[in-house]
Steps between C-alpha positions, in 0.01 A plus 500: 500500500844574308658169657602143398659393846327551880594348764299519847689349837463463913549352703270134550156584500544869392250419198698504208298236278191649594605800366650359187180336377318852589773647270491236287157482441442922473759501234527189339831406596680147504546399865786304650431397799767346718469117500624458835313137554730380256825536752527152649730672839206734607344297752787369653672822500193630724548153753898548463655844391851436566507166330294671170582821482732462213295267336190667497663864381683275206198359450344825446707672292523242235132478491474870494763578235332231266196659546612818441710391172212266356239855506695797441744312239129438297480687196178709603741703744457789353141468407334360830526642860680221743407555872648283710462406884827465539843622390857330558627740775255275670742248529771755626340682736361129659800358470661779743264406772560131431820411434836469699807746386653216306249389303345867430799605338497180284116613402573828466775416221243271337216751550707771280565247224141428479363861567754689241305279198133598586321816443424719780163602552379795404328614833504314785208503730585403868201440734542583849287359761516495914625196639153423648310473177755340358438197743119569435546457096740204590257339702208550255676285202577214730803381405618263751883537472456866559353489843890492626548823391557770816469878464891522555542349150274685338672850663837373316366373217338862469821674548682256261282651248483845628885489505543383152234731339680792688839441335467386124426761188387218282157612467227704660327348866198638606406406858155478561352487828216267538385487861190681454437361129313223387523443154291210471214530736466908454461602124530847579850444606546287174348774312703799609879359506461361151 
């Protein structure tokens, strides 16, 4: 694989960490995997949106952007594949479902600052998965805080992404549908996408 930089994305519960430590693992790659436990706004966001939704998308960013510095800005760039389960248009394309005019544009302007100083993934791998078995794979991790999520979230939080992957030229998107794939309980599926 002729890559230093993948990103995979979808939408919550799409099975992008699964799939990085499948990649990860079949070609010995550093993961990143999003520390999302780490954002101290997530749980409240899910029991108040309105009151958090800033919060928990500043939150975010700043945890994803130091991630993102503290791996790729490692001196084994260039030597080791990075894939990550995660990139920073993350934050934009939640950010559009989550925040209020005002304070969008205000993230947006901070967004570019932090965005223009990264490197952009080579590929990009988004996952796309029905809204049904997305609540199924939501519902099998058990995360408390996520059993507020509805499927009319999810349908703009899929769009946000759709949207954003539709109109930048930064770097190559592959959308992979997933409904009828199982990469972790199927091998065969494993086997023949790698």
């Amino acid at each position: 694989m002729n890559y230093s930089y993948i990103a995979i994305e979808g939408n919550i519960g799409a099975g992008k960490t699964t799939l990085c430590k499948l990649f990860c693992n079949e070609f010995t790659a550093r993961p990143l995997f999003e520390a999302f436990e780490a954002n101290p706004f997530l749980e409240k966001f899910y029991l108040d949106r309105e009151r958090y939704a800033f919060s928990v998308e500043l939150s975010f960013l700043a945890d994803r952007y130091k991630q993102l510095t503290g791996i790729l800005a490692g001196p084994d760039l260039f030597q080791d594949l990075v894939i990550a389960d995660f990139a920073l248009f993350k934050s934009l394309a939640f950010s559009r479902v989550n925040l209020q005019e005002d304070e969008l544009k205000l993230f947006q302007n901070l967004f570019q600052i932090m965005y223009a100083n990264l490197p952009k993934p080579e590929l990009v791998i988004y996952l796309h998965l029905n809204i049904e078995k997305l609540f199924r794979n939501i519902a099998n991790r058990g995360r408390a805080f996520e059993k507020k999520i509805n499927s009319e979230y999810l349908l703009k939080v899929q769009d946000a992404y759709l949207t954003f992957l539709k109109s930048q030229s930064e770097f190559p998107a592959v959308l992979v549908d997933v409904n009828e794939i199982d990469f972790l309980n199927r091998k065969a599926d494993w086997i023949a996408r790698a």
